Amino acid sequence: MPHDPDPPPAKKFKPGSVFFRLDKNKPVMLLTRKENATSPLDIQRKQLPIYQAKLQLLNQLRTLHSAILIGETGSGKTTQIPQYLYEAGIGRQGIIAITQPRRVAAISLAGRVAEEKRTQLGKLVGYTVRFEDVTSSETKLKFMTDGMLLREAMGDPLLLRYTVVVLDEAHERTVNTDVLFGVVKTAQRRRREFSKVPLKVIVMSATMDVDLFSEYFNKSPVLYLEGRQHPIQIYYTKQPQSDYLHAALVSIFQIHQEAPPSHDILVFMTGQEEIEALARTCRDIAKHLPDSCGPMVVFPLYASLPPVQQLRVFQPAPKGCRKVILSTNIAETSVTISRIKYVIDTGMVKAKRFNPGSGLEVLAVQRVSKAQAWQRAGRAGREDSGSCYRLYTEEEFDNLVPMTVPEIQRCNLAGVMLQLTALGIPDVMNFDFMSKPPPEAVHSAVEHLELLGAVEMKEDQVHLTALGKKMARFPLEPKYAKTILLSTNYFCSEEILSIVSLLSVDNVLYNPPARREEVLAARKKFISSEGDHMTLLNIYRAFKKVSGNKEWCRENFVNSRSMGLVKEVQAQLKDICLKLNLKLESCGGDTASIRRCLAHGMFINTAELQLDGTYLALDTHQPVAIHPSSCPIPGQASLCSLQRASAHLPLLYERPVFGGC
C-alpha cells in the first residue's frame, strides 16, 4: 500500500539549532544570458537544494570549531560542503579530509568532485583507500575511508596535515568510525593546547542521534538542512513476508513489466551468496519474457567485489535496457547511482556479533533499523522523484529499533585495542568512545593481545611491546600480523604472505550447489592432508602457474576476480614487510615449517578432538564442529570451519588446527 512519508525519523531539535529551509519545489536559480554559458555541471551544482543555504552555511562553519550537520538524502551535502569550504578559503592552509565508511563511496565521490572542479583525479581532488592511493602534493580535497585516516593518525596523532576533517555518514557507526571520532576529538583538543593550527571537525549524516553526537563533540551546534531534493513514495506490504527473497524477485519483475525501461531498480539484500543466486535467477527469467518487457542487465554490488566490478554499477545501461542492482548495505549511503527510480528494501541486513565468553563472532541476518530503512528509501530520490517498496508491513516498520547498535558494541575489539595503543592513547581501557563497548569485551581483547605478545600490563595501563609496534603496521587482524612476523623464523614468509592474503579476501572459491560432484572432483587434486591452509596454498600456486587463466578458473571453480585481489593484498603486505626489514624467502616443499608458523601465530584458534568424536575449543571449551567444506582429515580440523558450523561465519576466517606442533 502506498504511503507518502514524513521526513526521516523525528529529530529532537536542540536549543540553539540552526535551520536552513530548502524548498524542493522552488527554482534555485534563473539563468541570465551570461549564466547560459555555464557548464552543465555548474548548473547541476546550483540546482542542488544545499545551494540555497550556501552563504548562511559558510557563515556558520567559518566561526565554528565543530559542527553537526544533518542534511536530507539528496541535498548535495557530501559533494558540495568540501567544495564550498575550499572555495571560501576555509582550511586551505592544509588538506580537507572527507571520510567515508566504504571504499566504493570514497572512490566514486572523489571522481564526481574532480569532475565538478574540472581537474584530473589525483591533483586537487584525490582519494586514499586500502591498497590504493590516488593523491599528490597538490591534493587539497582528499576523500578517504575512515580506516585510512586512522592509519595516518598512528604516525601523526595530531593530524597536522589536515585543517578540516569531515566525518561523513556518521550514523553508520562502524568500528573505524567510532574510533576515529575519539581520535579526531583528541587531536582537536591537543592542537589547541599546543597552540597549533586549529582543526575544524564537521560531522555529517542524514539520520543520526543528534543529542548524542552534539554532546560528544563538546555540545557542538546542530545545523539542519531541511527538505529533500525529490519526493519519494513509500509502499508497504499488506501482509508480513515469510520469504523476502521471493518477494524481492516478484517485485523486480512487477516493476520491470510496468515501468519505463529508463527507470532502474536498486534492491537491498544481505550478502554475496543470495545476491549472486538472485542475479542468476533474474537473468534466467528475463531471457524468457516477451519482447514487450524489454531487456534487463543485472549487476551485483557487495564489499568483496573487486573495485573495477563495483564501479560497473555506475555505468549507464545500454539504450532501452533496464539496470537492476542487487546490493548489500554498501549502497545505503553517499553513493549516487544514476537513473535509480525504484528501491526494493527487503528490510534485512547481515551484522556481526562477537561473544567474548565463547570467542565466536556470529554473522547473522537481522532486521534493519529505522535509520537504515530511511537511508535505503533515500536512494530513490537522488535525481528525480522515486518509489521505495518495503517488503514488510507498516506495523513492522513502526516496531523497528530507531538506530543501529554501533559495531563497537558487538565486535571483537582486539584489533581496535592494538590500534589505540599504537596511537599512543594513554588509557586505552577507558578510551573516550561515544558508545562504550561492554567491559568484558575490552578485557577479553587486551588478554588476547597479551597472549600474542603485542601488549603488556604495567600499573593497570596497557603498553605496546616492540612486537606490538610491528604488528600495528599491518592492516590485519592481530593474529595474522603476528603470523607474518613469525614467518621469518621458519623461513616461509612467502608462503605465509600468500596464505594470509587468501584469508583476507572473501570467497576465493565458489561452490555452486547444483554442481557439487563436479566441484569435489575438481578440488580433489588440490586437497592436502595437512589442512585447509595448505589446500588454499596449493590452489593459489596452481593459479599463478597458469597466470590466472580464466578458463582454468572456471574449470576448477576458482573466483578469478577474488584471486586478482589476493595478488594486490599480497603486494601491499610485501611492501610493509620490506619497510620493516623482514627477509622474504620461500621454504619450498617444507610444509611442516608453514604449519608450525601458523600454529604459533594462531594458537588461540585451536580445538581438541574428544574421545566421543566431538571437538572442544581449547581456550573457551566451546563445543565446535567441522564444517562440510573443510578438508576431511582424521584428528584435525579447521577451527574457522568449526566456528562456521556453529556461528555461520564466512570462509574468510578459515584456519587449521594442528595436533602435536
JSON list of C-alpha atoms in Angstrom, two decimals, residues 142-338:
[
{"chain": "A", "resi": 142, "resn": "LYS", "atom": "CA", "xyz": [41.00, 14.18, -0.02]},
{"chain": "A", "resi": 143, "resn": "PHE", "atom": "CA", "xyz": [38.30, 11.53, 0.14]},
{"chain": "A", "resi": 144, "resn": "MET", "atom": "CA", "xyz": [39.32, 8.52, 2.20]},
{"chain": "A", "resi": 145, "resn": "THR", "atom": "CA", "xyz": [37.98, 5.60, 4.17]},
{"chain": "A", "resi": 146, "resn": "ASP", "atom": "CA", "xyz": [37.93, 6.18, 7.92]},
{"chain": "A", "resi": 147, "resn": "GLY", "atom": "CA", "xyz": [40.38, 3.29, 8.31]},
{"chain": "A", "resi": 148, "resn": "MET", "atom": "CA", "xyz": [42.97, 5.11, 6.19]},
{"chain": "A", "resi": 149, "resn": "LEU", "atom": "CA", "xyz": [42.75, 8.28, 8.29]},
{"chain": "A", "resi": 150, "resn": "LEU", "atom": "CA", "xyz": [43.17, 6.12, 11.39]},
{"chain": "A", "resi": 151, "resn": "ARG", "atom": "CA", "xyz": [46.34, 4.58, 9.96]},
{"chain": "A", "resi": 152, "resn": "GLU", "atom": "CA", "xyz": [47.70, 8.07, 9.26]},
{"chain": "A", "resi": 153, "resn": "ALA", "atom": "CA", "xyz": [46.96, 9.03, 12.86]},
{"chain": "A", "resi": 154, "resn": "MET", "atom": "CA", "xyz": [49.38, 6.30, 14.02]},
{"chain": "A", "resi": 155, "resn": "GLY", "atom": "CA", "xyz": [52.25, 8.31, 12.57]},
{"chain": "A", "resi": 156, "resn": "ASP", "atom": "CA", "xyz": [50.72, 11.73, 13.26]},
{"chain": "A", "resi": 157, "resn": "PRO", "atom": "CA", "xyz": [48.29, 11.69, 16.23]},
{"chain": "A", "resi": 158, "resn": "LEU", "atom": "CA", "xyz": [47.60, 15.43, 15.85]},
{"chain": "A", "resi": 159, "resn": "LEU", "atom": "CA", "xyz": [46.69, 15.03, 12.14]},
{"chain": "A", "resi": 160, "resn": "LEU", "atom": "CA", "xyz": [48.74, 18.15, 11.38]},
{"chain": "A", "resi": 161, "resn": "ARG", "atom": "CA", "xyz": [48.40, 17.73, 7.59]},
{"chain": "A", "resi": 162, "resn": "TYR", "atom": "CA", "xyz": [44.68, 18.42, 7.90]},
{"chain": "A", "resi": 163, "resn": "THR", "atom": "CA", "xyz": [42.86, 21.63, 8.74]},
{"chain": "A", "resi": 164, "resn": "VAL", "atom": "CA", "xyz": [39.32, 20.29, 8.29]},
{"chain": "A", "resi": 165, "resn": "VAL", "atom": "CA", "xyz": [38.05, 16.75, 8.85]},
{"chain": "A", "resi": 166, "resn": "VAL", "atom": "CA", "xyz": [34.56, 15.98, 7.52]},
{"chain": "A", "resi": 167, "resn": "LEU", "atom": "CA", "xyz": [33.24, 12.78, 9.11]},
{"chain": "A", "resi": 168, "resn": "ASP", "atom": "CA", "xyz": [30.52, 11.76, 6.65]},
{"chain": "A", "resi": 169, "resn": "GLU", "atom": "CA", "xyz": [27.81, 9.12, 7.08]},
{"chain": "A", "resi": 170, "resn": "ALA", "atom": "CA", "xyz": [28.42, 9.25, 10.81]},
{"chain": "A", "resi": 171, "resn": "HIS", "atom": "CA", "xyz": [25.24, 7.29, 11.53]},
{"chain": "A", "resi": 172, "resn": "GLU", "atom": "CA", "xyz": [26.82, 4.07, 10.19]},
{"chain": "A", "resi": 173, "resn": "ARG", "atom": "CA", "xyz": [28.91, 3.78, 13.36]},
{"chain": "A", "resi": 174, "resn": "THR", "atom": "CA", "xyz": [31.43, 1.24, 12.03]},
{"chain": "A", "resi": 175, "resn": "VAL", "atom": "CA", "xyz": [34.30, 0.28, 14.34]},
{"chain": "A", "resi": 176, "resn": "ASN", "atom": "CA", "xyz": [36.72, 2.56, 12.48]},
{"chain": "A", "resi": 177, "resn": "THR", "atom": "CA", "xyz": [34.24, 5.44, 12.53]},
{"chain": "A", "resi": 178, "resn": "ASP", "atom": "CA", "xyz": [33.73, 5.24, 16.29]},
{"chain": "A", "resi": 179, "resn": "VAL", "atom": "CA", "xyz": [37.48, 5.03, 16.96]},
{"chain": "A", "resi": 180, "resn": "LEU", "atom": "CA", "xyz": [38.04, 7.93, 14.56]},
{"chain": "A", "resi": 181, "resn": "PHE", "atom": "CA", "xyz": [35.53, 10.08, 16.49]},
{"chain": "A", "resi": 182, "resn": "GLY", "atom": "CA", "xyz": [37.70, 9.77, 19.59]},
{"chain": "A", "resi": 183, "resn": "VAL", "atom": "CA", "xyz": [41.00, 10.24, 17.73]},
{"chain": "A", "resi": 184, "resn": "VAL", "atom": "CA", "xyz": [39.83, 13.39, 15.91]},
{"chain": "A", "resi": 185, "resn": "LYS", "atom": "CA", "xyz": [38.29, 14.83, 19.09]},
{"chain": "A", "resi": 186, "resn": "THR", "atom": "CA", "xyz": [41.60, 14.25, 20.95]},
{"chain": "A", "resi": 187, "resn": "ALA", "atom": "CA", "xyz": [43.66, 15.75, 18.08]},
{"chain": "A", "resi": 188, "resn": "GLN", "atom": "CA", "xyz": [41.43, 18.83, 18.03]},
{"chain": "A", "resi": 189, "resn": "ARG", "atom": "CA", "xyz": [41.87, 19.37, 21.80]},
{"chain": "A", "resi": 190, "resn": "ARG", "atom": "CA", "xyz": [45.63, 18.75, 21.83]},
{"chain": "A", "resi": 191, "resn": "ARG", "atom": "CA", "xyz": [46.21, 21.11, 18.89]},
{"chain": "A", "resi": 192, "resn": "ARG", "atom": "CA", "xyz": [44.53, 23.87, 20.90]},
{"chain": "A", "resi": 193, "resn": "GLU", "atom": "CA", "xyz": [46.68, 23.02, 23.93]},
{"chain": "A", "resi": 194, "resn": "PHE", "atom": "CA", "xyz": [49.90, 23.13, 21.86]},
{"chain": "A", "resi": 195, "resn": "SER", "atom": "CA", "xyz": [48.85, 26.32, 20.00]},
{"chain": "A", "resi": 196, "resn": "LYS", "atom": "CA", "xyz": [48.89, 24.53, 16.64]},
{"chain": "A", "resi": 197, "resn": "VAL", "atom": "CA", "xyz": [46.71, 25.40, 13.64]},
{"chain": "A", "resi": 198, "resn": "PRO", "atom": "CA", "xyz": [43.11, 24.64, 14.79]},
{"chain": "A", "resi": 199, "resn": "LEU", "atom": "CA", "xyz": [41.37, 21.54, 13.46]},
{"chain": "A", "resi": 200, "resn": "LYS", "atom": "CA", "xyz": [37.79, 22.04, 12.31]},
{"chain": "A", "resi": 201, "resn": "VAL", "atom": "CA", "xyz": [35.52, 18.98, 12.61]},
{"chain": "A", "resi": 202, "resn": "ILE", "atom": "CA", "xyz": [32.24, 18.61, 10.70]},
{"chain": "A", "resi": 203, "resn": "VAL", "atom": "CA", "xyz": [30.10, 15.53, 11.37]},
{"chain": "A", "resi": 204, "resn": "MET", "atom": "CA", "xyz": [27.51, 14.81, 8.67]},
{"chain": "A", "resi": 205, "resn": "SER", "atom": "CA", "xyz": [24.63, 12.40, 8.13]},
{"chain": "A", "resi": 206, "resn": "ALA", "atom": "CA", "xyz": [21.02, 12.26, 7.01]},
{"chain": "A", "resi": 207, "resn": "THR", "atom": "CA", "xyz": [19.92, 10.33, 10.11]},
{"chain": "A", "resi": 208, "resn": "MET", "atom": "CA", "xyz": [21.62, 10.33, 13.49]},
{"chain": "A", "resi": 209, "resn": "ASP", "atom": "CA", "xyz": [21.01, 10.76, 17.20]},
{"chain": "A", "resi": 210, "resn": "VAL", "atom": "CA", "xyz": [21.80, 14.48, 17.25]},
{"chain": "A", "resi": 211, "resn": "ASP", "atom": "CA", "xyz": [21.77, 14.80, 21.05]},
{"chain": "A", "resi": 212, "resn": "LEU", "atom": "CA", "xyz": [24.36, 12.04, 21.42]},
{"chain": "A", "resi": 213, "resn": "PHE", "atom": "CA", "xyz": [26.65, 13.47, 18.72]},
{"chain": "A", "resi": 214, "resn": "SER", "atom": "CA", "xyz": [26.34, 17.07, 19.88]},
{"chain": "A", "resi": 215, "resn": "GLU", "atom": "CA", "xyz": [27.07, 16.13, 23.49]},
{"chain": "A", "resi": 216, "resn": "TYR", "atom": "CA", "xyz": [30.09, 14.03, 22.50]},
{"chain": "A", "resi": 217, "resn": "PHE", "atom": "CA", "xyz": [31.62, 16.78, 20.37]},
{"chain": "A", "resi": 218, "resn": "ASN", "atom": "CA", "xyz": [31.62, 19.32, 23.22]},
{"chain": "A", "resi": 219, "resn": "LYS", "atom": "CA", "xyz": [28.00, 20.42, 22.82]},
{"chain": "A", "resi": 220, "resn": "SER", "atom": "CA", "xyz": [28.53, 21.39, 19.18]},
{"chain": "A", "resi": 221, "resn": "PRO", "atom": "CA", "xyz": [25.68, 23.27, 17.48]},
{"chain": "A", "resi": 222, "resn": "VAL", "atom": "CA", "xyz": [23.48, 21.33, 15.08]},
{"chain": "A", "resi": 223, "resn": "LEU", "atom": "CA", "xyz": [22.87, 22.68, 11.57]},
{"chain": "A", "resi": 224, "resn": "TYR", "atom": "CA", "xyz": [19.78, 21.30, 9.83]},
{"chain": "A", "resi": 225, "resn": "LEU", "atom": "CA", "xyz": [19.31, 21.29, 6.06]},
{"chain": "A", "resi": 226, "resn": "GLU", "atom": "CA", "xyz": [15.59, 20.68, 5.78]},
{"chain": "A", "resi": 227, "resn": "GLY", "atom": "CA", "xyz": [13.97, 19.47, 2.58]},
{"chain": "A", "resi": 228, "resn": "ARG", "atom": "CA", "xyz": [14.78, 16.56, 0.30]},
{"chain": "A", "resi": 229, "resn": "GLN", "atom": "CA", "xyz": [15.58, 17.22, -3.34]},
{"chain": "A", "resi": 230, "resn": "HIS", "atom": "CA", "xyz": [12.91, 14.90, -4.75]},
{"chain": "A", "resi": 231, "resn": "PRO", "atom": "CA", "xyz": [9.80, 13.29, -3.21]},
{"chain": "A", "resi": 232, "resn": "ILE", "atom": "CA", "xyz": [9.72, 9.54, -2.57]},
{"chain": "A", "resi": 233, "resn": "GLN", "atom": "CA", "xyz": [6.58, 7.40, -2.43]},
{"chain": "A", "resi": 234, "resn": "ILE", "atom": "CA", "xyz": [6.78, 4.60, 0.15]},
{"chain": "A", "resi": 235, "resn": "TYR", "atom": "CA", "xyz": [4.91, 1.30, -0.34]},
{"chain": "A", "resi": 236, "resn": "TYR", "atom": "CA", "xyz": [4.45, -1.34, 2.38]},
{"chain": "A", "resi": 237, "resn": "THR", "atom": "CA", "xyz": [3.21, -4.92, 2.01]},
{"chain": "A", "resi": 238, "resn": "LYS", "atom": "CA", "xyz": [-0.27, -5.73, 3.24]},
{"chain": "A", "resi": 239, "resn": "GLN", "atom": "CA", "xyz": [0.93, -8.91, 4.98]},
{"chain": "A", "resi": 240, "resn": "PRO", "atom": "CA", "xyz": [4.29, -9.93, 6.52]},
{"chain": "A", "resi": 241, "resn": "GLN", "atom": "CA", "xyz": [6.53, -11.76, 4.04]},
{"chain": "A", "resi": 242, "resn": "SER", "atom": "CA", "xyz": [7.98, -15.09, 5.18]},
{"chain": "A", "resi": 243, "resn": "ASP", "atom": "CA", "xyz": [10.31, -15.30, 2.15]},
{"chain": "A", "resi": 244, "resn": "TYR", "atom": "CA", "xyz": [11.82, -11.89, 1.43]},
{"chain": "A", "resi": 245, "resn": "LEU", "atom": "CA", "xyz": [13.92, -13.22, -1.47]},
{"chain": "A", "resi": 246, "resn": "HIS", "atom": "CA", "xyz": [10.83, -14.45, -3.31]},
{"chain": "A", "resi": 247, "resn": "ALA", "atom": "CA", "xyz": [9.05, -11.17, -2.54]},
{"chain": "A", "resi": 248, "resn": "ALA", "atom": "CA", "xyz": [12.04, -9.24, -3.96]},
{"chain": "A", "resi": 249, "resn": "LEU", "atom": "CA", "xyz": [12.00, -11.35, -7.14]},
{"chain": "A", "resi": 250, "resn": "VAL", "atom": "CA", "xyz": [8.26, -10.77, -7.65]},
{"chain": "A", "resi": 251, "resn": "SER", "atom": "CA", "xyz": [8.68, -7.02, -7.04]},
{"chain": "A", "resi": 252, "resn": "ILE", "atom": "CA", "xyz": [11.57, -6.74, -9.54]},
{"chain": "A", "resi": 253, "resn": "PHE", "atom": "CA", "xyz": [9.58, -8.26, -12.38]},
{"chain": "A", "resi": 254, "resn": "GLN", "atom": "CA", "xyz": [6.36, -6.47, -11.48]},
{"chain": "A", "resi": 255, "resn": "ILE", "atom": "CA", "xyz": [8.23, -3.15, -11.81]},
{"chain": "A", "resi": 256, "resn": "HIS", "atom": "CA", "xyz": [10.07, -4.38, -14.91]},
{"chain": "A", "resi": 257, "resn": "GLN", "atom": "CA", "xyz": [6.78, -5.15, -16.70]},
{"chain": "A", "resi": 258, "resn": "GLU", "atom": "CA", "xyz": [5.11, -1.86, -15.77]},
{"chain": "A", "resi": 259, "resn": "ALA", "atom": "CA", "xyz": [7.80, 0.84, -15.61]},
{"chain": "A", "resi": 260, "resn": "PRO", "atom": "CA", "xyz": [9.61, 2.60, -18.49]},
{"chain": "A", "resi": 261, "resn": "PRO", "atom": "CA", "xyz": [12.97, 0.94, -19.32]},
{"chain": "A", "resi": 262, "resn": "SER", "atom": "CA", "xyz": [14.90, 4.10, -18.40]},
{"chain": "A", "resi": 263, "resn": "HIS", "atom": "CA", "xyz": [13.92, 3.63, -14.74]},
{"chain": "A", "resi": 264, "resn": "ASP", "atom": "CA", "xyz": [16.46, 1.46, -12.93]},
{"chain": "A", "resi": 265, "resn": "ILE", "atom": "CA", "xyz": [15.96, -0.66, -9.80]},
{"chain": "A", "resi": 266, "resn": "LEU", "atom": "CA", "xyz": [18.12, -0.97, -6.65]},
{"chain": "A", "resi": 267, "resn": "VAL", "atom": "CA", "xyz": [17.45, -3.97, -4.38]},
{"chain": "A", "resi": 268, "resn": "PHE", "atom": "CA", "xyz": [18.89, -4.18, -0.87]},
{"chain": "A", "resi": 269, "resn": "MET", "atom": "CA", "xyz": [19.87, -7.68, 0.22]},
{"chain": "A", "resi": 270, "resn": "THR", "atom": "CA", "xyz": [22.08, -9.21, 2.91]},
{"chain": "A", "resi": 271, "resn": "GLY", "atom": "CA", "xyz": [25.09, -10.92, 1.34]},
{"chain": "A", "resi": 272, "resn": "GLN", "atom": "CA", "xyz": [27.06, -12.20, -1.62]},
{"chain": "A", "resi": 273, "resn": "GLU", "atom": "CA", "xyz": [25.59, -15.69, -1.85]},
{"chain": "A", "resi": 274, "resn": "GLU", "atom": "CA", "xyz": [21.95, -14.62, -2.06]},
{"chain": "A", "resi": 275, "resn": "ILE", "atom": "CA", "xyz": [22.84, -11.70, -4.35]},
{"chain": "A", "resi": 276, "resn": "GLU", "atom": "CA", "xyz": [24.62, -13.98, -6.84]},
{"chain": "A", "resi": 277, "resn": "ALA", "atom": "CA", "xyz": [21.80, -16.56, -6.64]},
{"chain": "A", "resi": 278, "resn": "LEU", "atom": "CA", "xyz": [19.08, -13.95, -7.25]},
{"chain": "A", "resi": 279, "resn": "ALA", "atom": "CA", "xyz": [21.14, -12.39, -10.06]},
{"chain": "A", "resi": 280, "resn": "ARG", "atom": "CA", "xyz": [21.26, -15.75, -11.87]},
{"chain": "A", "resi": 281, "resn": "THR", "atom": "CA", "xyz": [17.51, -16.24, -11.37]},
{"chain": "A", "resi": 282, "resn": "CYS", "atom": "CA", "xyz": [16.73, -12.74, -12.69]},
{"chain": "A", "resi": 283, "resn": "ARG", "atom": "CA", "xyz": [18.87, -13.28, -15.79]},
{"chain": "A", "resi": 284, "resn": "ASP", "atom": "CA", "xyz": [17.23, -16.66, -16.48]},
{"chain": "A", "resi": 285, "resn": "ILE", "atom": "CA", "xyz": [13.69, -15.29, -16.13]},
{"chain": "A", "resi": 286, "resn": "ALA", "atom": "CA", "xyz": [14.49, -12.18, -18.20]},
{"chain": "A", "resi": 287, "resn": "LYS", "atom": "CA", "xyz": [15.53, -14.39, -21.15]},
{"chain": "A", "resi": 288, "resn": "HIS", "atom": "CA", "xyz": [12.03, -15.89, -21.35]},
{"chain": "A", "resi": 289, "resn": "LEU", "atom": "CA", "xyz": [9.97, -12.71, -21.01]},
{"chain": "A", "resi": 290, "resn": "PRO", "atom": "CA", "xyz": [8.07, -11.34, -24.03]},
{"chain": "A", "resi": 291, "resn": "ASP", "atom": "CA", "xyz": [9.83, -8.68, -26.11]},
{"chain": "A", "resi": 292, "resn": "SER", "atom": "CA", "xyz": [7.38, -6.06, -24.84]},
{"chain": "A", "resi": 293, "resn": "CYS", "atom": "CA", "xyz": [9.11, -6.15, -21.42]},
{"chain": "A", "resi": 294, "resn": "GLY", "atom": "CA", "xyz": [12.46, -5.06, -22.82]},
{"chain": "A", "resi": 295, "resn": "PRO", "atom": "CA", "xyz": [15.92, -6.34, -21.86]},
{"chain": "A", "resi": 296, "resn": "MET", "atom": "CA", "xyz": [17.41, -6.24, -18.37]},
{"chain": "A", "resi": 297, "resn": "VAL", "atom": "CA", "xyz": [21.02, -6.17, -17.11]},
{"chain": "A", "resi": 298, "resn": "VAL", "atom": "CA", "xyz": [21.72, -7.30, -13.55]},
{"chain": "A", "resi": 299, "resn": "PHE", "atom": "CA", "xyz": [24.72, -6.09, -11.53]},
{"chain": "A", "resi": 300, "resn": "PRO", "atom": "CA", "xyz": [25.77, -7.39, -8.10]},
{"chain": "A", "resi": 301, "resn": "LEU", "atom": "CA", "xyz": [27.31, -4.97, -5.59]},
{"chain": "A", "resi": 302, "resn": "TYR", "atom": "CA", "xyz": [29.00, -6.11, -2.37]},
{"chain": "A", "resi": 303, "resn": "ALA", "atom": "CA", "xyz": [32.17, -5.27, -0.47]},
{"chain": "A", "resi": 304, "resn": "SER", "atom": "CA", "xyz": [34.29, -8.23, -1.60]},
{"chain": "A", "resi": 305, "resn": "LEU", "atom": "CA", "xyz": [33.78, -7.47, -5.30]},
{"chain": "A", "resi": 306, "resn": "PRO", "atom": "CA", "xyz": [36.99, -6.11, -6.87]},
{"chain": "A", "resi": 307, "resn": "PRO", "atom": "CA", "xyz": [36.86, -2.30, -7.24]},
{"chain": "A", "resi": 308, "resn": "VAL", "atom": "CA", "xyz": [36.58, -2.49, -11.05]},
{"chain": "A", "resi": 309, "resn": "GLN", "atom": "CA", "xyz": [33.50, -4.71, -10.72]},
{"chain": "A", "resi": 310, "resn": "GLN", "atom": "CA", "xyz": [31.97, -2.43, -8.08]},
{"chain": "A", "resi": 311, "resn": "LEU", "atom": "CA", "xyz": [32.33, 0.62, -10.30]},
{"chain": "A", "resi": 312, "resn": "ARG", "atom": "CA", "xyz": [30.42, -1.08, -13.14]},
{"chain": "A", "resi": 313, "resn": "VAL", "atom": "CA", "xyz": [27.15, -0.22, -11.38]},
{"chain": "A", "resi": 314, "resn": "PHE", "atom": "CA", "xyz": [27.76, 3.47, -12.12]},
{"chain": "A", "resi": 315, "resn": "GLN", "atom": "CA", "xyz": [27.92, 2.91, -15.88]},
{"chain": "A", "resi": 316, "resn": "PRO", "atom": "CA", "xyz": [24.64, 3.56, -17.73]},
{"chain": "A", "resi": 317, "resn": "ALA", "atom": "CA", "xyz": [22.78, 0.58, -19.14]},
{"chain": "A", "resi": 318, "resn": "PRO", "atom": "CA", "xyz": [22.50, 0.23, -22.95]},
{"chain": "A", "resi": 319, "resn": "LYS", "atom": "CA", "xyz": [19.71, 2.27, -24.51]},
{"chain": "A", "resi": 320, "resn": "GLY", "atom": "CA", "xyz": [16.28, 0.73, -23.94]},
{"chain": "A", "resi": 321, "resn": "CYS", "atom": "CA", "xyz": [17.66, -1.62, -21.28]},
{"chain": "A", "resi": 322, "resn": "ARG", "atom": "CA", "xyz": [16.86, -1.59, -17.56]},
{"chain": "A", "resi": 323, "resn": "LYS", "atom": "CA", "xyz": [19.61, -1.83, -14.95]},
{"chain": "A", "resi": 324, "resn": "VAL", "atom": "CA", "xyz": [18.87, -3.87, -11.83]},
{"chain": "A", "resi": 325, "resn": "ILE", "atom": "CA", "xyz": [21.42, -3.59, -8.99]},
{"chain": "A", "resi": 326, "resn": "LEU", "atom": "CA", "xyz": [21.40, -6.18, -6.22]},
{"chain": "A", "resi": 327, "resn": "SER", "atom": "CA", "xyz": [23.34, -4.73, -3.31]},
{"chain": "A", "resi": 328, "resn": "THR", "atom": "CA", "xyz": [24.23, -5.16, 0.32]},
{"chain": "A", "resi": 329, "resn": "ASN", "atom": "CA", "xyz": [24.08, -2.09, 2.57]},
{"chain": "A", "resi": 330, "resn": "ILE", "atom": "CA", "xyz": [27.20, -0.86, 0.72]},
{"chain": "A", "resi": 331, "resn": "ALA", "atom": "CA", "xyz": [24.78, 1.25, -1.39]},
{"chain": "A", "resi": 332, "resn": "GLU", "atom": "CA", "xyz": [22.90, 2.73, 1.58]},
{"chain": "A", "resi": 333, "resn": "THR", "atom": "CA", "xyz": [24.94, 5.90, 1.91]},
{"chain": "A", "resi": 334, "resn": "SER", "atom": "CA", "xyz": [26.78, 8.53, -0.13]},
{"chain": "A", "resi": 335, "resn": "VAL", "atom": "CA", "xyz": [26.79, 6.52, -3.35]},
{"chain": "A", "resi": 336, "resn": "THR", "atom": "CA", "xyz": [24.62, 8.04, -6.09]},
{"chain": "A", "resi": 337, "resn": "ILE", "atom": "CA", "xyz": [23.83, 5.58, -8.87]},
{"chain": "A", "resi": 338, "resn": "SER", "atom": "CA", "xyz": [22.24, 7.41, -11.78]}
]
